[in-house]
PDB file of C-alpha atoms in Angstrom:
ATOM      1  CA  MET A   1     -23.254  -3.928 -26.037  1.00 68.00           C
ATOM      2  CA  PRO A   2     -23.003  -6.921 -23.652  1.00 89.00           C
ATOM      3  CA  GLN A   3     -22.981  -6.107 -19.918  1.00 89.00           C
ATOM      4  CA  ILE A   4     -21.492  -7.773 -16.776  1.00 90.00           C
ATOM      5  CA  ASP A   5     -23.396  -7.148 -13.521  1.00 88.00           C
ATOM      6  CA  LEU A   6     -21.366  -7.295 -10.316  1.00 89.00           C
ATOM      7  CA  ASN A   7     -24.538  -7.242  -8.186  1.00 87.00           C
ATOM      8  CA  ILE A   8     -23.416  -4.488  -5.988  1.00 89.00           C
ATOM      9  CA  THR A   9     -24.633  -0.899  -5.785  1.00 87.00           C
ATOM     10  CA  ASP A  10     -22.363   2.309  -5.801  1.00 85.00           C
ATOM     11  CA  LEU A  11     -22.640   2.394  -2.150  1.00 85.00           C
ATOM     12  CA  TYR A  12     -20.349  -0.550  -1.838  1.00 87.00           C
ATOM     13  CA  GLY A  13     -17.007   0.814  -0.689  1.00 86.00           C
ATOM     14  CA  LYS A  14     -18.489   3.968   0.226  1.00 89.00           C
ATOM     15  CA  ARG A  15     -15.633   4.842   2.503  1.00 91.00           C
ATOM     16  CA  TRP A  16     -13.275   4.829  -0.461  1.00 94.00           C
ATOM     17  CA  ASN A  17     -12.200   7.895  -2.597  1.00 96.00           C
ATOM     18  CA  LEU A  18     -10.683   7.892  -5.849  1.00 97.00           C
ATOM     19  CA  SER A  19      -7.007   7.654  -4.413  1.00 97.00           C
ATOM     20  CA  HIS A  20      -8.133   4.307  -2.829  1.00 96.00           C
ATOM     21  CA  ALA A  21      -9.492   3.044  -6.099  1.00 96.00           C
ATOM     22  CA  VAL A  22      -6.369   4.133  -7.958  1.00 98.00           C
ATOM     23  CA  ARG A  23      -4.338   2.418  -5.080  1.00 96.00           C
ATOM     24  CA  GLU A  24      -5.881  -0.913  -6.061  1.00 95.00           C
ATOM     25  CA  VAL A  25      -5.259  -0.585  -9.892  1.00 97.00           C
ATOM     26  CA  VAL A  26      -1.602   0.211  -9.304  1.00 97.00           C
ATOM     27  CA  ALA A  27      -1.274  -2.556  -6.693  1.00 95.00           C
ATOM     28  CA  ASN A  28      -2.690  -4.998  -9.016  1.00 94.00           C
ATOM     29  CA  ALA A  29      -0.227  -4.000 -11.689  1.00 96.00           C
ATOM     30  CA  GLU A  30       2.680  -4.484  -9.138  1.00 96.00           C
ATOM     31  CA  ASP A  31       1.462  -7.918  -8.363  1.00 94.00           C
ATOM     32  CA  VAL A  32       1.815  -8.870 -12.107  1.00 95.00           C
ATOM     33  CA  ARG A  33       5.294  -7.590 -11.929  1.00 96.00           C
ATOM     34  CA  ARG A  34       6.096  -9.465  -8.728  1.00 94.00           C
ATOM     35  CA  ALA A  35       4.690 -12.594 -10.480  1.00 92.00           C
ATOM     36  CA  GLY A  36       7.104 -12.282 -13.230  1.00 95.00           C
ATOM     37  CA  GLY A  37       5.669  -9.572 -15.703  1.00 97.00           C
ATOM     38  CA  THR A  38       6.389  -5.832 -15.961  1.00 98.00           C
ATOM     39  CA  MET A  39       4.273  -2.804 -15.084  1.00 98.00           C
ATOM     40  CA  ARG A  40       4.475   0.984 -15.710  1.00 98.00           C
ATOM     41  CA  VAL A  41       2.499   3.933 -14.502  1.00 98.00           C
ATOM     42  CA  GLU A  42       2.110   7.111 -16.641  1.00 98.00           C
ATOM     43  CA  HIS A  43       0.334  10.359 -15.944  1.00 98.00           C
ATOM     44  CA  CYS A  44      -0.997  12.849 -18.601  1.00 98.00           C
ATOM     45  CA  ALA A  45      -1.304  16.314 -16.945  1.00 97.00           C
ATOM     46  CA  ARG A  46      -2.949  17.613 -20.170  1.00 97.00           C
ATOM     47  CA  THR A  47      -5.780  15.277 -19.932  1.00 97.00           C
ATOM     48  CA  SER A  48      -5.786  14.333 -16.269  1.00 98.00           C
ATOM     49  CA  THR A  49      -5.458  10.630 -17.202  1.00 98.00           C
ATOM     50  CA  LEU A  50      -3.524   7.982 -15.216  1.00 98.00           C
ATOM     51  CA  THR A  51      -2.531   4.975 -17.354  1.00 98.00           C
ATOM     52  CA  VAL A  52      -1.379   1.813 -15.687  1.00 98.00           C
ATOM     53  CA  THR A  53      -0.134  -0.996 -17.818  1.00 98.00           C
ATOM     54  CA  SER A  54       0.858  -4.551 -16.776  1.00 98.00           C
ATOM     55  CA  GLU A  55       2.448  -7.052 -19.102  1.00 98.00           C
ATOM     56  CA  GLY A  56       2.364 -10.804 -18.451  1.00 97.00           C
ATOM     57  CA  GLN A  57      -1.269 -11.816 -18.177  1.00 95.00           C
ATOM     58  CA  HIS A  58      -4.747 -10.889 -19.346  1.00 96.00           C
ATOM     59  CA  LEU A  59      -7.969 -10.451 -17.313  1.00 94.00           C
ATOM     60  CA  THR A  60     -10.977 -12.610 -17.515  1.00 93.00           C
ATOM     61  CA  ASP A  61     -14.383 -12.360 -16.256  1.00 91.00           C
ATOM     62  CA  ASP A  62     -13.456 -14.068 -13.281  1.00 89.00           C
ATOM     63  CA  ALA A  63     -11.950 -10.840 -11.993  1.00 90.00           C
ATOM     64  CA  LEU A  64     -15.456  -9.763 -11.625  1.00 89.00           C
ATOM     65  CA  ILE A  65     -16.591 -12.427  -9.336  1.00 85.00           C
ATOM     66  CA  PHE A  66     -16.339 -11.902  -5.654  1.00 80.00           C
ATOM     67  CA  GLY A  67     -14.212 -14.708  -4.175  1.00 73.00           C
ATOM     68  CA  GLU A  68     -12.806 -15.911  -7.338  1.00 65.00           C
ATOM     69  CA  THR A  69      -9.600 -14.111  -7.395  1.00 61.00           C
ATOM     70  CA  VAL A  70      -8.143 -14.659  -3.838  1.00 58.00           C
ATOM     71  CA  LYS A  71      -4.357 -13.813  -3.712  1.00 58.00           C
ATOM     72  CA  SER A  72      -3.507 -14.876  -0.108  1.00 55.00           C
ATOM     73  CA  GLY A  73      -1.769 -17.932  -1.016  1.00 59.00           C
ATOM     74  CA  ASP A  74       1.198 -16.080  -2.693  1.00 63.00           C
ATOM     75  CA  SER A  75       3.509 -14.054  -0.113  1.00 68.00           C
ATOM     76  CA  ARG A  76       5.073 -12.178  -2.866  1.00 71.00           C
ATOM     77  CA  LEU A  77       1.747 -10.221  -3.747  1.00 75.00           C
ATOM     78  CA  ILE A  78       0.365  -7.151  -2.243  1.00 80.00           C
ATOM     79  CA  GLY A  79      -3.263  -8.302  -2.616  1.00 64.00           C
ATOM     80  CA  THR A  80      -5.036 -10.727  -0.220  1.00 65.00           C
ATOM     81  CA  PHE A  81      -8.800 -10.760  -0.843  1.00 57.00           C
ATOM     82  CA  GLY A  82      -8.851 -10.213  -4.485  1.00 70.00           C
ATOM     83  CA  ASP A  83     -11.664  -7.603  -4.164  1.00 84.00           C
ATOM     84  CA  GLY A  84      -9.656  -4.498  -5.014  1.00 89.00           C
ATOM     85  CA  LEU A  85     -10.648  -4.139  -8.573  1.00 92.00           C
ATOM     86  CA  LYS A  86     -14.327  -4.713  -7.962  1.00 92.00           C
ATOM     87  CA  VAL A  87     -14.527  -2.190  -5.256  1.00 93.00           C
ATOM     88  CA  ALA A  88     -12.604   0.281  -7.274  1.00 95.00           C
ATOM     89  CA  LEU A  89     -15.109  -0.162 -10.194  1.00 95.00           C
ATOM     90  CA  ALA A  90     -18.006   0.780  -7.833  1.00 94.00           C
ATOM     91  CA  VAL A  91     -15.923   3.937  -6.629  1.00 95.00           C
ATOM     92  CA  PHE A  92     -15.127   4.931 -10.288  1.00 96.00           C
ATOM     93  CA  VAL A  93     -18.792   4.848 -11.189  1.00 95.00           C
ATOM     94  CA  ARG A  94     -20.024   6.571  -7.972  1.00 94.00           C
ATOM     95  CA  LEU A  95     -17.515   9.382  -8.465  1.00 95.00           C
ATOM     96  CA  GLY A  96     -18.068   9.748 -12.372  1.00 95.00           C
ATOM     97  CA  ALA A  97     -14.391   9.007 -13.322  1.00 96.00           C
ATOM     98  CA  ALA A  98     -13.932   8.006 -16.708  1.00 97.00           C
ATOM     99  CA  VAL A  99     -12.336   4.722 -16.837  1.00 98.00           C
ATOM    100  CA  LYS A 100     -11.472   2.203 -19.634  1.00 98.00           C
ATOM    101  CA  ILE A 101      -9.974  -1.079 -19.139  1.00 98.00           C
ATOM    102  CA  ASN A 102      -8.212  -3.176 -21.916  1.00 98.00           C
ATOM    103  CA  THR A 103      -8.312  -6.643 -20.451  1.00 97.00           C
ATOM    104  CA  GLY A 104      -6.308  -8.167 -23.219  1.00 98.00           C
ATOM    105  CA  ARG A 105      -9.308  -9.698 -24.558  1.00 97.00           C
ATOM    106  CA  ALA A 106     -11.988  -6.999 -24.465  1.00 97.00           C
ATOM    107  CA  ILE A 107     -12.564  -3.481 -23.447  1.00 98.00           C
ATOM    108  CA  TRP A 108     -14.355  -2.984 -20.114  1.00 97.00           C
ATOM    109  CA  THR A 109     -16.166   0.422 -19.242  1.00 97.00           C
ATOM    110  CA  PRO A 110     -17.508   0.611 -15.702  1.00 96.00           C
ATOM    111  CA  ALA A 111     -21.159   1.719 -15.735  1.00 94.00           C
ATOM    112  CA  LYS A 112     -24.348   1.635 -13.645  1.00 91.00           C
ATOM    113  CA  ILE A 113     -26.673  -1.021 -14.900  1.00 89.00           C
ATOM    114  CA  ASP A 114     -30.384  -0.330 -14.556  1.00 83.00           C
ATOM    115  CA  ARG A 115     -32.090  -2.867 -12.466  1.00 77.00           C
ATOM    116  CA  GLY A 116     -35.526  -1.403 -11.459  1.00 70.00           C
ATOM    117  CA  ARG A 117     -35.409   0.841  -8.174  1.00 67.00           C
ATOM    118  CA  ARG A 118     -31.816   1.011  -8.101  1.00 75.00           C
ATOM    119  CA  GLY A 119     -28.922   0.592 -10.414  1.00 82.00           C
ATOM    120  CA  VAL A 120     -26.142  -1.848  -9.849  1.00 91.00           C
ATOM    121  CA  ILE A 121     -22.461  -1.555 -10.724  1.00 92.00           C
ATOM    122  CA  GLY A 122     -21.131  -3.651 -13.773  1.00 92.00           C
ATOM    123  CA  VAL A 123     -19.148  -3.191 -16.988  1.00 95.00           C
ATOM    124  CA  ASN A 124     -19.946  -2.731 -20.635  1.00 96.00           C
ATOM    125  CA  THR A 125     -17.981  -5.061 -22.697  1.00 96.00           C
ATOM    126  CA  ARG A 126     -16.573  -5.135 -26.294  1.00 97.00           C
ATOM    127  CA  ALA A 127     -14.684  -8.175 -27.360  1.00 96.00           C
ATOM    128  CA  LEU A 128     -11.365  -7.372 -29.145  1.00 97.00           C
ATOM    129  CA  PRO A 129     -10.463  -9.306 -32.368  1.00 97.00           C
ATOM    130  CA  ALA A 130      -8.095 -12.276 -31.785  1.00 97.00           C
ATOM    131  CA  SER A 131      -5.414 -10.300 -33.762  1.00 97.00           C
ATOM    132  CA  GLN A 132      -5.535  -7.833 -30.805  1.00 97.00           C
ATOM    133  CA  HIS A 133      -5.260 -10.191 -28.112  1.00 98.00           C
ATOM    134  CA  ARG A 134      -2.356  -9.577 -25.784  1.00 97.00           C
ATOM    135  CA  GLU A 135      -1.073 -10.790 -22.352  1.00 97.00           C
ATOM    136  CA  ARG A 136      -1.345  -7.139 -21.198  1.00 98.00           C
ATOM    137  CA  VAL A 137      -3.681  -5.098 -19.111  1.00 98.00           C
ATOM    138  CA  ILE A 138      -4.158  -1.234 -19.671  1.00 98.00           C
ATOM    139  CA  VAL A 139      -6.214   0.834 -17.085  1.00 98.00           C
ATOM    140  CA  GLU A 140      -6.991   4.439 -18.015  1.00 98.00           C
ATOM    141  CA  VAL A 141      -8.353   6.516 -15.090  1.00 98.00           C
ATOM    142  CA  GLY A 142      -9.546   9.914 -15.780  1.00 97.00           C
ATOM    143  CA  SER A 143     -10.053  12.821 -13.193  1.00 96.00           C
ATOM    144  CA  VAL A 144      -6.497  12.432 -11.811  1.00 98.00           C
ATOM    145  CA  THR A 145      -4.909  15.786 -11.621  1.00 98.00           C
ATOM    146  CA  ALA A 146      -1.166  16.333 -11.706  1.00 97.00           C
ATOM    147  CA  ALA A 147      -1.506  17.531  -8.065  1.00 98.00           C
ATOM    148  CA  ASP A 148      -3.506  14.397  -7.271  1.00 98.00           C
ATOM    149  CA  TRP A 149      -0.779  12.016  -8.724  1.00 98.00           C
ATOM    150  CA  ALA A 150       1.955  14.025  -7.325  1.00 98.00           C
ATOM    151  CA  GLU A 151       0.530  13.199  -3.870  1.00 97.00           C
ATOM    152  CA  TRP A 152      -0.773   9.557  -4.505  1.00 98.00           C
ATOM    153  CA  VAL A 153       2.499   8.437  -6.220  1.00 98.00           C
ATOM    154  CA  LYS A 154       3.992   8.537  -2.548  1.00 97.00           C
ATOM    155  CA  MET A 155       1.802   5.792  -1.301  1.00 97.00           C
ATOM    156  CA  PHE A 156       3.947   3.201  -3.239  1.00 98.00           C
ATOM    157  CA  LEU A 157       7.393   2.565  -2.284  1.00 98.00           C
ATOM    158  CA  PHE A 158       7.919   0.672  -5.498  1.00 97.00           C
ATOM    159  CA  LEU A 159       7.283   3.956  -7.573  1.00 98.00           C
ATOM    160  CA  THR A 160       9.113   6.518  -5.058  1.00 97.00           C
ATOM    161  CA  PRO A 161      11.873   4.311  -3.469  1.00 97.00           C
ATOM    162  CA  PRO A 162      13.114   5.620  -0.169  1.00 97.00           C
ATOM    163  CA  LYS A 163      16.581   7.061   0.002  1.00 97.00           C
ATOM    164  CA  ASN A 164      17.458   5.970   3.464  1.00 96.00           C
ATOM    165  CA  ALA A 165      16.239   2.674   4.324  1.00 96.00           C
ATOM    166  CA  VAL A 166      17.575  -0.323   6.337  1.00 96.00           C
ATOM    167  CA  GLU A 167      16.234  -3.671   5.312  1.00 96.00           C
ATOM    168  CA  THR A 168      15.818  -6.527   7.827  1.00 96.00           C
ATOM    169  CA  SER A 169      14.217  -9.898   7.969  1.00 95.00           C
ATOM    170  CA  ALA A 170      11.202  -8.330   9.653  1.00 95.00           C
ATOM    171  CA  GLY A 171      10.612  -5.486   7.466  1.00 96.00           C
ATOM    172  CA  THR A 172      12.227  -2.249   6.289  1.00 97.00           C
ATOM    173  CA  LEU A 173      13.106   0.901   8.499  1.00 97.00           C
ATOM    174  CA  LEU A 174      12.307   4.014   6.567  1.00 97.00           C
ATOM    175  CA  ARG A 175      14.470   6.980   7.625  1.00 95.00           C
ATOM    176  CA  ASP A 176      13.449   9.573   5.115  1.00 96.00           C
ATOM    177  CA  ALA A 177      12.055  12.593   6.785  1.00 94.00           C
ATOM    178  CA  GLU A 178       9.079  12.728   4.336  1.00 96.00           C
ATOM    179  CA  LEU A 179       8.183   9.022   5.505  1.00 97.00           C
ATOM    180  CA  ARG A 180       8.131   9.833   9.193  1.00 93.00           C
ATOM    181  CA  GLY A 181       5.393   7.851  10.747  1.00 92.00           C
ATOM    182  CA  SER A 182       4.310   6.142   7.620  1.00 96.00           C
ATOM    183  CA  ILE A 183       3.422   2.449   7.996  1.00 96.00           C
ATOM    184  CA  PHE A 184       3.693   0.599   4.641  1.00 97.00           C
ATOM    185  CA  CYS A 185       2.592  -3.128   4.006  1.00 95.00           C
ATOM    186  CA  ARG A 186       4.509  -4.730   1.021  1.00 95.00           C
ATOM    187  CA  GLY A 187       5.384  -1.345  -0.389  1.00 97.00           C
ATOM    188  CA  VAL A 188       1.606   0.370  -0.118  1.00 97.00           C
ATOM    189  CA  LEU A 189       0.899   2.931   2.495  1.00 97.00           C
ATOM    190  CA  VAL A 190      -1.504   1.830   5.113  1.00 95.00           C
ATOM    191  CA  GLN A 191      -1.552   4.726   7.431  1.00 94.00           C
ATOM    192  CA  ARG A 192       0.439   7.421   9.053  1.00 93.00           C
ATOM    193  CA  GLU A 193       1.143   7.793  12.769  1.00 89.00           C
ATOM    194  CA  THR A 194       2.435  11.060  13.935  1.00 85.00           C
ATOM    195  CA  GLU A 195       3.942   9.901  16.993  1.00 84.00           C
ATOM    196  CA  ARG A 196       6.652   7.798  15.520  1.00 87.00           C
ATOM    197  CA  ILE A 197       9.781   9.315  14.330  1.00 87.00           C
ATOM    198  CA  TYR A 198      10.637   6.755  11.708  1.00 92.00           C
ATOM    199  CA  GLY A 199       8.459   4.908   9.052  1.00 95.00           C
ATOM    200  CA  TYR A 200       8.285   1.204   8.538  1.00 96.00           C
ATOM    201  CA  ASP A 201       7.368  -1.226   5.671  1.00 97.00           C
ATOM    202  CA  ILE A 202       6.110  -4.282   7.284  1.00 96.00           C
ATOM    203  CA  PRO A 203       5.243  -7.084   4.927  1.00 94.00           C
ATOM    204  CA  THR A 204       3.460  -9.449   7.597  1.00 91.00           C
ATOM    205  CA  LEU A 205       0.779  -6.950   8.727  1.00 92.00           C
ATOM    206  CA  THR A 206      -2.784  -8.388   9.032  1.00 90.00           C
ATOM    207  CA  LEU A 207      -5.227  -5.902   6.932  1.00 89.00           C
ATOM    208  CA  ASN A 208      -8.756  -5.949   6.294  1.00 87.00           C
ATOM    209  CA  ARG A 209     -10.313  -5.520   2.876  1.00 83.00           C
ATOM    210  CA  ASP A 210     -10.008  -1.793   3.028  1.00 86.00           C
ATOM    211  CA  ARG A 211      -6.212  -2.022   3.776  1.00 87.00           C
ATOM    212  CA  GLU A 212      -6.652  -0.965   7.403  1.00 87.00           C
ATOM    213  CA  ILE A 213      -4.647  -2.569  10.231  1.00 86.00           C
ATOM    214  CA  ALA A 214      -6.596  -5.156  11.786  1.00 75.00           C
ATOM    215  CA  ASP A 215      -4.132  -5.399  14.846  1.00 80.00           C
ATOM    216  CA  THR A 216      -2.091  -2.526  15.741  1.00 83.00           C
ATOM    217  CA  TYR A 217       0.150  -4.582  18.099  1.00 89.00           C
ATOM    218  CA  GLU A 218       1.637  -6.048  15.064  1.00 91.00           C
ATOM    219  CA  VAL A 219       3.070  -2.778  14.286  1.00 92.00           C
ATOM    220  CA  GLU A 220       4.990  -2.429  17.594  1.00 90.00           C
ATOM    221  CA  SER A 221       5.871  -6.054  17.543  1.00 91.00           C
ATOM    222  CA  ALA A 222       7.392  -5.791  14.132  1.00 93.00           C
ATOM    223  CA  ALA A 223       9.094  -2.395  14.771  1.00 92.00           C
ATOM    224  CA  ARG A 224      10.788  -3.915  17.824  1.00 90.00           C
ATOM    225  CA  GLU A 225      12.117  -6.938  15.705  1.00 93.00           C
ATOM    226  CA  ILE A 226      13.308  -4.429  12.891  1.00 94.00           C
ATOM    227  CA  TRP A 227      15.230  -2.460  15.629  1.00 91.00           C
ATOM    228  CA  ALA A 228      16.732  -5.471  17.354  1.00 89.00           C
ATOM    229  CA  GLU A 229      18.176  -6.615  13.988  1.00 92.00           C
ATOM    230  CA  ALA A 230      19.163  -3.021  12.833  1.00 91.00           C
ATOM    231  CA  SER A 231      20.961  -2.307  16.022  1.00 89.00           C
ATOM    232  CA  ALA A 232      23.491  -4.992  15.212  1.00 88.00           C
ATOM    233  CA  SER A 233      25.033  -2.389  12.883  1.00 91.00           C
ATOM    234  CA  ALA A 234      27.269   0.133  14.769  1.00 90.00           C
ATOM    235  CA  ALA A 235      26.193   2.698  12.090  1.00 90.00           C
ATOM    236  CA  MET A 236      22.553   2.458  13.288  1.00 91.00           C
ATOM    237  CA  ARG A 237      23.259   3.116  16.890  1.00 89.00           C
ATOM    238  CA  PRO A 238      23.168   6.848  16.728  1.00 89.00           C
ATOM    239  CA  ALA A 239      19.642   6.762  15.050  1.00 88.00           C
ATOM    240  CA  LEU A 240      18.733   4.186  17.891  1.00 87.00           C
ATOM    241  CA  TYR A 241      19.917   6.627  20.487  1.00 86.00           C
ATOM    242  CA  ASP A 242      17.920   9.329  18.937  1.00 85.00           C
ATOM    243  CA  LEU A 243      14.857   7.278  19.054  1.00 84.00           C
ATOM    244  CA  LEU A 244      15.302   6.172  22.596  1.00 83.00           C
ATOM    245  CA  ALA A 245      15.560   9.781  23.505  1.00 80.00           C
ATOM    246  CA  SER A 246      12.116  10.528  21.955  1.00 79.00           C
ATOM    247  CA  PRO A 247       8.743  10.395  23.511  1.00 72.00           C
ATOM    248  CA  GLY A 248       6.868   7.077  23.040  1.00 63.00           C
ATOM    249  CA  CYS A 249      10.047   5.201  21.965  1.00 67.00           C
ATOM    250  CA  SER A 250       8.782   2.108  23.732  1.00 62.00           C
ATOM    251  CA  MET A 251       6.280   1.689  20.785  1.00 68.00           C
ATOM    252  CA  ASP A 252       9.276   0.854  18.504  1.00 81.00           C
ATOM    253  CA  VAL A 253      12.199  -0.373  20.705  1.00 79.00           C
ATOM    254  CA  GLY A 254      12.301  -3.366  22.939  1.00 73.00           C
ATOM    255  CA  TYR A 255      15.034  -4.545  25.473  1.00 69.00           C
ATOM    256  CA  SER A 256      16.477  -6.818  22.737  1.00 72.00           C
ATOM    257  CA  ALA A 257      17.636  -3.730  20.746  1.00 73.00           C
ATOM    258  CA  VAL A 258      19.659  -2.278  23.600  1.00 77.00           C
ATOM    259  CA  GLY A 259      21.598  -5.309  24.798  1.00 77.00           C
ATOM    260  CA  GLY A 260      25.277  -6.167  24.429  1.00 83.00           C
ATOM    261  CA  GLU A 261      27.431  -3.977  22.277  1.00 87.00           C
ATOM    262  CA  ALA A 262      24.449  -1.802  21.172  1.00 85.00           C
ATOM    263  CA  GLY A 263      23.668  -1.081  24.803  1.00 84.00           C
ATOM    264  CA  ALA A 264      27.157  -0.211  25.777  1.00 87.00           C
ATOM    265  CA  ASP A 265      27.260   2.245  22.818  1.00 88.00           C
ATOM    266  CA  ILE A 266      23.967   3.789  23.906  1.00 86.00           C
ATOM    267  CA  VAL A 267      25.088   4.234  27.372  1.00 87.00           C
ATOM    268  CA  ALA A 268      28.459   5.868  26.127  1.00 90.00           C
ATOM    269  CA  MET A 269      26.372   8.364  24.025  1.00 90.00           C
ATOM    270  CA  PHE A 270      24.116   9.157  27.023  1.00 88.00           C
ATOM    271  CA  ARG A 271      26.861   9.869  29.328  1.00 91.00           C
ATOM    272  CA  ALA A 272      28.698  11.918  26.680  1.00 92.00           C
ATOM    273  CA  ASN A 273      25.704  14.127  26.510  1.00 90.00           C
ATOM    274  CA  HIS A 274      24.691  14.119  30.134  1.00 90.00           C
ATOM    275  CA  GLY A 275      27.844  13.567  32.233  1.00 91.00           C
ATOM    276  CA  ALA A 276      29.753  10.506  33.233  1.00 86.00           C
ATOM    277  CA  ASP A 277      27.621  10.040  36.427  1.00 88.00           C
ATOM    278  CA  ALA A 278      24.435  10.069  34.451  1.00 87.00           C
ATOM    279  CA  VAL A 279      22.513   6.704  34.856  1.00 85.00           C
ATOM    280  CA  PRO A 280      20.440   5.873  31.631  1.00 81.00           C
ATOM    281  CA  VAL A 281      17.001   4.135  32.082  1.00 76.00           C
ATOM    282  CA  LEU A 282      14.313   3.034  29.687  1.00 65.00           C
ATOM    283  CA  SER A 283      11.347   3.899  31.716  1.00 67.00           C
ATOM    284  CA  SER A 284      10.064   5.950  34.766  1.00 72.00           C
ATOM    285  CA  SER A 285       9.715   2.806  36.815  1.00 79.00           C
ATOM    286  CA  GLU A 286      13.495   2.224  36.112  1.00 77.00           C
ATOM    287  CA  ALA A 287      14.263   5.816  37.188  1.00 75.00           C
ATOM    288  CA  THR A 288      12.301   5.428  40.363  1.00 79.00           C
TER     289      THR A 288
END
């Protein structure tokens, strides 16, 4: 059976676990949908198998070459570096997860390929007859329990849409209680920050290959832009008031969110709660 060698060992991506590898598979399928195709994700509890199907394109061997599938030129897409699948393959092999990929032209099975002292990651390949060629990719991932998927599906806003969200030009404010402190980028969870009382989906975040935030100031800056726009709606001002009354609100709210009519409404709410002579301030220095 022909093999393709990725020239990496199973220690590559050693900080990733199975959920990280699944994240990349799902994100790749969503990128196909955003580019005009379709995608669906199905979980079979009986076999502990996750099946991710994307319709609209097929995979070529280029998907296994580092640097050949960069996605940074298309702002619609989740991916940037184009390395997610390759790192995921290393993780699948390291963890012993049974994985099969129908590329639309061949069947790929991740495997460790013998190369002397230490094996390297690659795929065993089996070409499909022309009659079975499709513009479709199917990835089957084993070892994903029902409990795993019930938790991991929450990493994707496009699979579990928020019930209470406010969209702005800078990103989306997420007001669902279960999304408190969750920071997403283009619909995929990046991290959770317990000190925040709301969540955010910020499409412009700069992330590294492991989908970690490279510059945390970007989150604060984007959150302030989101609130500055959201506060233009009178319906959002009670939520803004609650945020201003919480510890650490300065991370999310700048002065631009509390000016004009929004500021007047916030002052009225403050005095309604604390008395007509109360003086609202945004910081301890203002209090002094």
